[in-house]
Amino acid sequence: MAARVLPWGADRAAWRRAEEAARRSWRLVVALLIPVGLLAVVGLGAILSSSSVPALQNDLDSLYYFRRQLVWLAGGVAALVAAAFTPLRWWRRLAFPLFVGTVVLLVAVQVAGLRRGGAERWLSVGPMLLQPSEFAKPATVLFLATLVSRKEDSMHRFRDFLWPVALSVGVVGALVVSQPDLGTTLLIAAGAFAVLVASAAPLAFVLGGGAIGAAVAVAAAMVSPYRWERVTSFLNLGADPLDTGYQAMQSLVALGTGGLFGVGLGASRARWSFLPNAHTDFIFSIVGEETGLAGSLAVVLLFIALTTAGTLVALRCRDRFGRLVAIGITTWLAAQALVNIGGVVGVLPITGVPLPFVSYGGSALLTELIGVGILVGIARQGPPPEPA
């Protein structure tokens, strides 16, 4: 039998290109997982510090919220791994049932949801509380990406552009905003907008739809005086520092107290009931107080690194559906971080959305890790094949 000859020429070049593509794919996977892992660790530390006071106030063990977050994190990591090894074609098939299941859960919230803080957003499932609006974020991106990728050749017709948007964003947005949860509605719209921008739809259609959505959001905020006050209070925080501007003012006090390097881990003063929701919506304030400007900027840089890696995953994906999903998930996570941090530092309205991977909250953490798992799965596919 003749000895096997090693490939040379074009075959050798193709083999090298494939090997280099595999290395780049794994570098992207690492670039995704390192920021997420560090943010989750930062979140555990901040939750350990900030949640002990509210736990004791509710007659709970001081580690109650920390332990629950650990459990959700373990489940989220398992879900991330499962999502990363789920083939992209399966996500395309699962998009419709996942979307329908999310809509059913959102309707169930309207019927049998738990009301907290003036909003009806949670479902009680045994010992757990689920927030279906969190699951709506990835479900809407997957469903819209499926519809748009299948209608790629006809998206220049307004009718074929309108019905996927109305069926996905319109249905989910109406159910979420009625809870009421305007912040989550805006994040769902941001992910959908990114999918449409990256699709074959005419830019005029996308911008027109975005303008209509923005007008609807403003109208929804103006309908409720309380909601409108929350949205506009950031324009003049000192106008009502004991009511509408209280959270933002206390957040700025905490950040200012932190100085350059912070007051030390576990030494926050704001957590002692000065800053409401310190372990959820305003956990970035605790990070800034305990680790200072240096720690705050490090968290921001981690989100920038994650966003950059997610964008590169989208640009290098060989599958049209996968590219749309990657850009939608990346935009959702980046927009959520921007909205949360912007509200905490007083440059954006406070919308009540958590800081991804950092804030306390099981449903949010689980869906965010699933989203990263999908990005990892897309990254593992590698870039489009190069010509020989």
Coordinates of N, CA and C in Angstrom, one line a residue, residues 98-327:
L98 N -40.8 28.6 21.3 CA -40.3 29.4 22.4 C -41.1 30.7 22.4
F99 N -41.3 31.3 21.3 CA -42.1 32.6 21.3 C -43.5 32.4 21.7
V100 N -44.2 31.3 21.3 CA -45.5 31.1 21.7 C -45.6 30.8 23.2
G101 N -44.6 30.0 23.7 CA -44.6 29.8 25.2 C -44.4 31.1 26.0
T102 N -43.6 32.0 25.4 CA -43.3 33.2 26.1 C -44.6 34.1 26.1
V103 N -45.3 34.1 25.0 CA -46.6 34.8 25.0 C -47.6 34.3 25.9
V104 N -47.7 32.9 26.0 CA -48.6 32.3 27.0 C -48.2 32.7 28.4
L105 N -46.9 32.8 28.8 CA -46.5 33.2 30.1 C -46.9 34.6 30.3
L106 N -46.7 35.5 29.3 CA -47.0 36.9 29.5 C -48.5 37.1 29.7
V107 N -49.3 36.3 29.0 CA -50.8 36.4 29.2 C -51.1 35.9 30.6
A108 N -50.4 34.8 31.1 CA -50.7 34.3 32.4 C -50.4 35.3 33.5
V109 N -49.4 36.2 33.2 CA -49.1 37.3 34.2 C -50.3 38.2 34.3
Q110 N -50.9 38.5 33.2 CA -52.1 39.3 33.2 C -53.2 38.7 34.0
V111 N -53.3 37.4 34.1 CA -54.4 36.7 34.8 C -54.1 36.4 36.2
A112 N -52.9 35.9 36.4 CA -52.5 35.4 37.8 C -51.2 35.8 38.2
G113 N -50.7 37.0 37.8 CA -49.4 37.5 38.1 C -49.4 38.1 39.5
L114 N -48.2 38.2 40.1 CA -48.0 38.8 41.4 C -47.6 40.2 41.3
R115 N -48.2 41.1 42.1 CA -48.0 42.5 42.0 C -47.0 42.9 43.1
R116 N -45.9 43.6 42.6 CA -44.9 44.1 43.5 C -44.5 45.5 43.0
G117 N -44.4 46.4 43.9 CA -44.0 47.8 43.6 C -44.8 48.4 42.5
G118 N -46.1 48.1 42.5 CA -47.0 48.7 41.5 C -47.0 48.1 40.2
A119 N -46.3 47.0 40.0 CA -46.2 46.3 38.7 C -46.5 44.8 38.9
E120 N -47.2 44.3 37.8 CA -47.6 42.9 37.8 C -46.7 42.2 36.8
R121 N -45.6 41.6 37.2 CA -44.6 41.1 36.3 C -44.2 39.7 36.6
W122 N -44.6 39.1 37.7 CA -44.0 37.8 38.2 C -45.1 36.7 38.2
L123 N -44.6 35.5 38.0 CA -45.4 34.3 38.2 C -44.8 33.4 39.3
S124 N -45.6 32.9 40.1 CA -45.1 32.0 41.2 C -45.2 30.6 40.7
V125 N -44.0 29.9 40.6 CA -43.9 28.6 40.2 C -43.2 27.8 41.3
G126 N -44.0 27.2 42.2 CA -43.4 26.5 43.3 C -42.7 27.5 44.2
P127 N -41.4 27.2 44.5 CA -40.6 28.1 45.3 C -40.0 29.2 44.6
M128 N -40.1 29.2 43.2 CA -39.5 30.2 42.4 C -40.5 31.3 41.9
L129 N -39.9 32.5 41.7 CA -40.6 33.6 41.0 C -40.0 33.8 39.6
L130 N -40.8 33.6 38.6 CA -40.3 33.8 37.2 C -40.9 35.2 36.7
Q131 N -40.0 35.8 35.9 CA -40.4 37.1 35.3 C -40.4 36.8 33.7
P132 N -41.6 36.5 33.2 CA -41.7 36.1 31.8 C -41.2 37.2 30.8
S133 N -41.2 38.5 31.2 CA -40.8 39.5 30.3 C -39.3 39.4 30.0
E134 N -38.5 38.8 30.9 CA -37.1 38.5 30.7 C -36.9 37.5 29.6
F135 N -37.7 36.5 29.6 CA -37.6 35.4 28.5 C -38.1 36.0 27.2
A136 N -38.9 37.1 27.2 CA -39.3 37.6 26.0 C -38.2 38.3 25.2
K137 N -37.1 38.7 25.8 CA -36.0 39.3 25.1 C -35.3 38.4 24.1
P138 N -34.8 37.2 24.5 CA -34.2 36.3 23.5 C -35.2 35.7 22.6
A139 N -36.4 35.4 23.2 CA -37.5 34.7 22.3 C -37.9 35.6 21.2
T140 N -38.0 36.9 21.4 CA -38.4 37.8 20.3 C -37.3 38.0 19.3
V141 N -36.0 38.0 19.7 CA -34.9 38.1 18.8 C -34.9 36.8 17.9
L142 N -35.0 35.7 18.5 CA -35.0 34.4 17.7 C -36.1 34.4 16.7
F143 N -37.3 34.7 17.2 CA -38.5 34.6 16.3 C -38.5 35.6 15.2
L144 N -38.1 36.8 15.5 CA -38.0 37.9 14.4 C -36.9 37.5 13.4
A145 N -35.8 37.0 13.9 CA -34.7 36.7 13.0 C -35.1 35.5 12.1
T146 N -35.9 34.6 12.6 CA -36.4 33.5 11.8 C -37.3 34.0 10.7
L147 N -38.3 34.9 11.0 CA -39.2 35.4 10.1 C -38.5 36.2 9.0
V148 N -37.6 37.1 9.5 CA -36.9 38.0 8.5 C -36.0 37.2 7.6
S149 N -35.3 36.3 8.1 CA -34.4 35.5 7.3 C -35.1 34.7 6.2
R150 N -36.3 34.2 6.5 CA -37.1 33.5 5.6 C -37.7 34.4 4.5
K151 N -38.0 35.6 4.9 CA -38.6 36.6 4.0 C -37.6 37.5 3.3
E152 N -36.3 37.1 3.3 CA -35.2 38.0 2.9 C -35.5 38.6 1.5
D153 N -36.0 37.8 0.6 CA -36.2 38.2 -0.8 C -37.4 39.2 -1.0
S154 N -38.2 39.2 0.0 CA -39.5 40.1 -0.2 C -39.6 41.2 0.8
M155 N -38.5 41.4 1.6 CA -38.6 42.5 2.6 C -38.7 43.9 2.1
H156 N -38.5 44.0 0.8 CA -38.6 45.3 0.2 C -40.1 45.8 0.0
R157 N -41.0 44.8 0.2 CA -42.4 45.1 0.2 C -42.8 45.4 1.6
F158 N -43.5 46.5 1.8 CA -43.9 47.0 3.1 C -44.7 46.0 3.9
R159 N -45.6 45.3 3.2 CA -46.4 44.3 3.8 C -45.6 43.2 4.4
D160 N -44.6 42.7 3.6 CA -43.8 41.6 4.1 C -42.8 42.1 5.2
F161 N -42.6 43.4 5.3 CA -41.8 43.9 6.4 C -42.6 44.1 7.6
L162 N -43.9 44.5 7.5 CA -44.7 44.9 8.6 C -45.2 43.7 9.4
W163 N -45.6 42.7 8.8 CA -46.3 41.6 9.5 C -45.3 40.9 10.5
P164 N -44.0 40.6 10.1 CA -43.1 40.0 11.1 C -42.9 40.9 12.3
V165 N -42.8 42.2 12.1 CA -42.6 43.1 13.2 C -43.8 43.2 14.1
A166 N -45.0 43.3 13.5 CA -46.2 43.3 14.3 C -46.5 42.0 15.0
L167 N -46.1 40.9 14.4 CA -46.4 39.6 15.0 C -45.5 39.4 16.2
S168 N -44.3 39.9 16.1 CA -43.3 39.6 17.2 C -43.2 40.7 18.2
V169 N -42.7 41.9 17.7 CA -42.5 43.0 18.6 C -43.8 43.6 19.1
G170 N -44.7 43.7 18.2 CA -46.0 44.3 18.5 C -46.8 43.5 19.6
V171 N -46.8 42.2 19.4 CA -47.6 41.3 20.4 C -46.9 41.4 21.7
V172 N -45.6 41.1 21.7 CA -44.8 41.0 23.0 C -44.8 42.4 23.7
G173 N -44.5 43.4 22.9 CA -44.4 44.8 23.4 C -45.7 45.2 24.1
A174 N -46.8 44.9 23.5 CA -48.1 45.3 24.1 C -48.4 44.6 25.4
L175 N -48.0 43.3 25.5 CA -48.2 42.5 26.7 C -47.2 43.0 27.8
V176 N -46.0 43.3 27.5 CA -45.0 43.7 28.5 C -45.3 45.2 29.0
V177 N -45.6 46.1 28.1 CA -45.9 47.4 28.5 C -47.1 47.6 29.4
S178 N -48.0 46.6 29.2 CA -49.3 46.7 30.0 C -49.1 46.2 31.5
Q179 N -47.9 45.7 31.8 CA -47.7 45.1 33.2 C -47.6 46.1 34.3
P180 N -47.2 47.3 34.3 CA -46.4 48.0 33.2 C -44.9 47.8 33.3
D181 N -44.2 47.7 32.2 CA -42.8 47.6 32.2 C -42.2 48.2 31.0
L182 N -42.1 49.5 31.0 CA -41.7 50.2 29.8 C -40.2 50.0 29.5
G183 N -39.4 49.8 30.6 CA -38.0 49.6 30.3 C -37.7 48.3 29.6
T184 N -38.3 47.2 30.0 CA -38.1 46.0 29.3 C -38.6 46.0 27.9
T185 N -39.8 46.7 27.7 CA -40.3 46.9 26.3 C -39.3 47.6 25.4
L186 N -38.6 48.6 25.9 CA -37.7 49.3 25.1 C -36.5 48.4 24.8
L187 N -36.1 47.6 25.7 CA -35.0 46.7 25.4 C -35.3 45.6 24.4
I188 N -36.6 45.1 24.4 CA -37.0 44.2 23.4 C -37.0 44.9 22.0
A189 N -37.5 46.1 22.0 CA -37.5 46.9 20.8 C -36.1 47.1 20.3
A190 N -35.2 47.4 21.2 CA -33.8 47.6 20.7 C -33.2 46.4 20.0
G191 N -33.4 45.2 20.6 CA -32.9 44.0 20.0 C -33.6 43.8 18.6
A192 N -34.9 44.0 18.6 CA -35.6 43.8 17.3 C -35.1 44.8 16.3
F193 N -34.9 46.1 16.7 CA -34.4 47.1 15.8 C -33.1 46.7 15.2
A194 N -32.2 46.2 16.0 CA -30.9 45.7 15.5 C -31.0 44.6 14.5
V195 N -31.9 43.7 14.7 CA -32.2 42.6 13.8 C -32.6 43.1 12.4
L196 N -33.5 44.1 12.5 CA -34.1 44.7 11.2 C -33.0 45.5 10.5
V197 N -32.2 46.2 11.2 CA -31.1 47.0 10.6 C -30.2 46.1 9.8
A198 N -29.9 44.9 10.4 CA -28.9 44.0 9.8 C -29.6 43.1 8.8
S199 N -30.9 43.2 8.6 CA -31.6 42.4 7.6 C -31.6 43.0 6.3
A200 N -32.4 42.4 5.3 CA -32.5 43.0 4.0 C -33.6 44.0 3.9
A201 N -34.2 44.4 5.0 CA -35.3 45.4 4.9 C -34.7 46.7 4.5
P202 N -35.5 47.5 3.7 CA -35.0 48.9 3.4 C -34.9 49.7 4.7
L203 N -33.8 50.5 4.7 CA -33.5 51.3 5.9 C -34.7 52.3 6.2
A204 N -35.3 52.8 5.1 CA -36.4 53.7 5.4 C -37.6 53.0 6.2
F205 N -37.9 51.8 5.9 CA -38.9 51.0 6.6 C -38.5 50.9 8.1
V206 N -37.2 50.5 8.3 CA -36.7 50.3 9.7 C -36.7 51.6 10.5
L207 N -36.2 52.7 9.9 CA -36.2 54.0 10.6 C -37.6 54.5 10.8
G208 N -38.5 54.3 9.9 CA -39.9 54.7 10.1 C -40.6 53.9 11.2
G209 N -40.3 52.6 11.2 CA -40.9 51.7 12.3 C -40.3 52.1 13.6
G210 N -39.0 52.5 13.7 CA -38.4 52.9 14.9 C -39.0 54.2 15.4
A211 N -39.3 55.1 14.5 CA -39.9 56.4 14.9 C -41.3 56.2 15.5
I212 N -42.0 55.3 14.8 CA -43.4 55.0 15.3 C -43.3 54.3 16.7
G213 N -42.4 53.4 16.9 CA -42.2 52.8 18.2 C -41.8 53.7 19.2
A214 N -40.9 54.7 18.9 CA -40.5 55.7 19.9 C -41.7 56.6 20.3
A215 N -42.5 56.9 19.3 CA -43.7 57.8 19.6 C -44.7 57.0 20.5
V216 N -44.8 55.7 20.3 CA -45.7 54.9 21.1 C -45.2 54.8 22.5
A217 N -43.9 54.7 22.7 CA -43.2 54.6 24.0 C -43.4 55.9 24.8
V218 N -43.2 57.0 24.1 CA -43.5 58.3 24.7 C -44.9 58.5 25.2
A219 N -45.8 58.1 24.3 CA -47.2 58.2 24.6 C -47.6 57.3 25.8
A220 N -47.0 56.1 25.8 CA -47.3 55.2 27.0 C -46.7 55.7 28.3
A221 N -45.6 56.5 28.2 CA -45.1 57.1 29.4 C -45.9 58.3 29.9
M222 N -46.4 59.0 28.9 CA -47.2 60.2 29.2 C -48.6 59.9 29.8
V223 N -49.1 58.7 29.4 CA -50.4 58.3 29.9 C -50.5 58.2 31.4
S224 N -49.4 57.8 32.0 CA -49.3 57.6 33.5 C -48.5 58.7 34.1
P225 N -49.1 59.6 34.9 CA -48.3 60.7 35.5 C -47.1 60.2 36.3
Y226 N -47.3 59.1 37.1 CA -46.2 58.6 37.8 C -45.0 58.1 36.9
R227 N -45.4 57.4 35.9 CA -44.3 57.0 34.9 C -43.6 58.1 34.2
W228 N -44.4 59.2 33.9 CA -43.8 60.3 33.2 C -42.9 61.1 34.1
E229 N -43.2 61.2 35.4 CA -42.4 61.8 36.4 C -41.1 61.1 36.5
R230 N -41.1 59.7 36.5 CA -39.9 58.9 36.6 C -39.0 59.1 35.4
V231 N -39.7 59.2 34.2 CA -38.9 59.4 33.0 C -38.2 60.7 32.9
T232 N -38.9 61.8 33.4 CA -38.4 63.1 33.2 C -37.6 63.6 34.4
S233 N -37.7 62.9 35.5 CA -37.0 63.4 36.8 C -35.5 63.6 36.6
F234 N -34.9 62.8 35.7 CA -33.4 62.9 35.6 C -33.0 64.2 35.0
L235 N -33.9 65.0 34.4 CA -33.6 66.3 33.8 C -33.3 67.3 34.9
N236 N -33.9 67.1 36.1 CA -33.6 68.0 37.2 C -33.8 67.2 38.5
L237 N -32.7 66.5 38.9 CA -32.8 65.6 40.0 C -33.1 66.4 41.3
G238 N -32.6 67.6 41.4 CA -32.8 68.4 42.6 C -34.2 69.0 42.8
A239 N -35.0 68.9 41.8 CA -36.4 69.4 41.9 C -37.2 68.8 43.0
D240 N -37.0 67.5 43.1 CA -37.8 66.7 44.1 C -36.9 65.6 44.7
P241 N -35.9 66.0 45.5 CA -34.9 65.0 46.0 C -35.5 64.0 47.0
L242 N -36.7 64.2 47.5 CA -37.2 63.3 48.5 C -38.3 62.4 47.9
D243 N -38.6 62.5 46.6 CA -39.6 61.7 46.0 C -39.1 61.2 44.6
T244 N -39.4 61.8 43.5 CA -39.1 61.3 42.2 C -37.6 61.3 42.0
G245 N -36.8 62.2 42.6 CA -35.4 62.2 42.4 C -34.6 61.5 43.5
Y246 N -35.3 60.9 44.4 CA -34.6 60.3 45.6 C -33.6 59.2 45.2
Q247 N -34.1 58.2 44.5 CA -33.2 57.1 44.2 C -31.9 57.6 43.4
A248 N -32.1 58.5 42.4 CA -31.0 58.9 41.6 C -30.1 59.8 42.5
M249 N -30.6 60.6 43.4 CA -29.8 61.4 44.2 C -28.9 60.5 45.2
Q250 N -29.6 59.5 45.8 CA -28.8 58.6 46.7 C -27.8 57.8 45.9
S251 N -28.1 57.5 44.7 CA -27.2 56.8 43.8 C -25.9 57.6 43.6
L252 N -26.1 58.9 43.3 CA -25.0 59.8 43.1 C -24.2 60.0 44.3
V253 N -24.9 60.0 45.5 CA -24.1 60.1 46.8 C -23.2 58.9 47.0
A254 N -23.8 57.7 46.7 CA -23.0 56.5 46.8 C -21.8 56.5 45.9
L255 N -22.0 56.9 44.6 CA -20.9 56.9 43.7 C -19.9 57.9 44.1
G256 N -20.3 59.1 44.6 CA -19.4 60.1 45.0 C -18.6 59.7 46.2
T257 N -19.2 59.0 47.1 CA -18.5 58.5 48.3 C -17.4 57.6 48.0
G258 N -17.6 56.8 46.9 CA -16.5 55.9 46.5 C -15.2 56.5 46.1
G259 N -15.2 57.7 45.6 CA -14.0 58.4 45.2 C -13.3 57.6 44.1
L260 N -12.0 57.6 44.2 CA -11.2 56.9 43.1 C -11.1 55.4 43.3
F261 N -10.9 54.9 44.5 CA -10.7 53.5 44.7 C -11.7 52.9 45.7
G262 N -12.7 53.6 46.1 CA -13.8 53.1 46.9 C -13.5 53.0 48.4
V263 N -14.6 52.7 49.1 CA -14.5 52.7 50.6 C -14.1 51.3 51.1
G264 N -14.0 50.3 50.2 CA -13.6 49.0 50.6 C -14.7 48.0 50.4
L265 N -14.4 46.8 50.0 CA -15.4 45.7 49.8 C -16.2 45.4 51.1
G266 N -17.5 45.5 51.0 CA -18.4 45.2 52.1 C -18.6 46.4 53.0
A267 N -18.0 47.5 52.7 CA -18.1 48.7 53.6 C -19.1 49.8 53.1
S268 N -20.0 49.4 52.2 CA -21.0 50.3 51.7 C -21.8 50.9 52.8
R269 N -22.1 52.2 52.7 CA -23.0 52.8 53.6 C -24.4 52.9 53.0
A270 N -24.5 53.1 51.6 CA -25.7 53.3 50.9 C -26.7 52.1 51.1
R271 N -26.1 50.9 51.3 CA -26.9 49.7 51.5 C -27.8 49.7 52.7
W272 N -27.4 50.5 53.7 CA -28.2 50.6 54.9 C -29.5 51.4 54.8
S273 N -30.3 51.0 53.8 CA -31.6 51.6 53.5 C -31.6 53.0 53.0
F274 N -30.4 53.5 52.7 CA -30.4 54.8 52.1 C -30.7 54.8 50.6
L275 N -30.3 53.7 50.0 CA -30.5 53.5 48.5 C -31.4 52.3 48.3
P276 N -32.7 52.6 47.9 CA -33.6 51.5 47.6 C -33.1 50.6 46.4
N277 N -33.5 49.4 46.5 CA -33.1 48.4 45.4 C -31.6 48.4 45.1
A278 N -30.8 48.4 46.2 CA -29.4 48.5 46.1 C -28.8 47.2 45.5
H279 N -29.5 46.0 45.7 CA -29.0 44.8 45.2 C -29.6 44.4 43.8
T280 N -30.5 45.2 43.3 CA -31.1 44.9 42.0 C -30.8 46.1 41.0
D281 N -31.7 47.0 40.9 CA -31.5 48.0 39.8 C -30.3 48.9 40.1
F282 N -29.9 49.2 41.3 CA -28.9 50.1 41.6 C -27.6 49.5 42.2
I283 N -27.3 48.3 41.7 CA -26.2 47.6 42.2 C -24.9 48.2 41.7
F284 N -25.0 48.9 40.6 CA -23.8 49.6 40.0 C -23.3 50.7 41.0
S285 N -24.3 51.3 41.7 CA -23.9 52.3 42.7 C -23.1 51.7 43.9
I286 N -23.5 50.4 44.3 CA -22.7 49.8 45.3 C -21.3 49.4 44.8
V287 N -21.2 49.0 43.6 CA -19.9 48.7 43.0 C -19.0 49.9 43.0
G288 N -19.6 51.1 42.6 CA -18.9 52.3 42.5 C -18.5 52.8 43.9
E289 N -19.4 52.6 44.9 CA -19.1 53.1 46.2 C -18.0 52.2 46.9
E290 N -18.0 50.9 46.7 CA -17.0 50.1 47.3 C -15.7 49.9 46.6
T291 N -15.7 50.1 45.2 CA -14.5 50.0 44.5 C -14.1 51.3 43.8
G292 N -14.9 52.3 43.9 CA -14.5 53.6 43.4 C -14.6 53.7 41.8
L293 N -14.1 54.8 41.3 CA -14.1 55.1 39.9 C -13.4 53.9 39.1
A294 N -12.3 53.5 39.7 CA -11.5 52.4 39.1 C -12.4 51.2 38.9
G295 N -13.1 50.7 39.9 CA -14.0 49.5 39.7 C -15.1 49.8 38.8
S296 N -15.7 51.0 38.8 CA -16.8 51.3 37.9 C -16.4 51.3 36.5
L297 N -15.2 51.9 36.2 CA -14.7 51.9 34.8 C -14.4 50.5 34.4
A298 N -13.9 49.6 35.3 CA -13.6 48.3 34.9 C -14.8 47.5 34.5
V299 N -15.9 47.7 35.2 CA -17.2 47.1 34.8 C -17.6 47.6 33.4
V300 N -17.5 48.9 33.2 CA -17.9 49.4 31.9 C -17.1 48.8 30.8
L301 N -15.8 48.7 31.0 CA -14.9 48.1 30.0 C -15.2 46.7 29.8
L302 N -15.6 45.9 30.8 CA -16.1 44.5 30.6 C -17.3 44.5 29.6
F303 N -18.2 45.4 29.8 CA -19.4 45.4 28.9 C -19.0 45.8 27.5
I304 N -18.0 46.7 27.4 CA -17.5 47.1 26.0 C -16.8 45.9 25.4
A305 N -16.1 45.2 26.1 CA -15.4 44.0 25.6 C -16.4 42.9 25.1
L306 N -17.4 42.7 25.9 CA -18.5 41.8 25.6 C -19.2 42.2 24.3
T307 N -19.5 43.5 24.2 CA -20.2 44.0 23.0 C -19.4 43.9 21.8
T308 N -18.1 44.2 21.9 CA -17.2 44.0 20.8 C -17.1 42.6 20.3
A309 N -17.0 41.7 21.3 CA -16.9 40.3 20.9 C -18.2 39.8 20.3
G310 N -19.3 40.2 20.8 CA -20.6 39.8 20.2 C -20.8 40.4 18.8
T311 N -20.3 41.6 18.6 CA -20.4 42.2 17.2 C -19.5 41.4 16.2
L312 N -18.3 41.0 16.7 CA -17.4 40.2 15.8 C -18.0 38.9 15.5
V313 N -18.7 38.3 16.5 CA -19.4 37.0 16.2 C -20.4 37.2 15.1
A314 N -21.2 38.3 15.2 CA -22.2 38.5 14.1 C -21.6 38.7 12.8
L315 N -20.5 39.5 12.7 CA -19.8 39.8 11.5 C -19.2 38.6 10.8
R316 N -18.8 37.6 11.6 CA -18.1 36.5 11.1 C -18.9 35.2 10.9
C317 N -20.2 35.4 11.2 CA -21.1 34.2 11.1 C -21.4 33.9 9.6
R318 N -21.4 32.7 9.2 CA -21.6 32.3 7.8 C -23.1 32.1 7.5
D319 N -24.0 32.1 8.6 CA -25.4 31.9 8.4 C -26.2 33.2 8.6
R320 N -27.1 33.5 7.7 CA -27.8 34.7 7.8 C -28.7 34.8 9.0
F321 N -29.3 33.7 9.4 CA -30.1 33.7 10.6 C -29.2 33.9 11.8
G322 N -28.1 33.2 11.8 CA -27.2 33.3 13.0 C -26.7 34.7 13.1
R323 N -26.4 35.4 12.0 CA -25.9 36.7 12.1 C -26.9 37.7 12.7
L324 N -28.2 37.5 12.3 CA -29.3 38.3 12.8 C -29.5 38.1 14.3
V325 N -29.4 36.8 14.7 CA -29.6 36.5 16.1 C -28.4 37.1 17.0
A326 N -27.2 37.0 16.5 CA -26.0 37.4 17.2 C -26.1 39.0 17.4
I327 N -26.5 39.7 16.4 CA -26.5 41.1 16.5 C -27.7 41.6 17.4

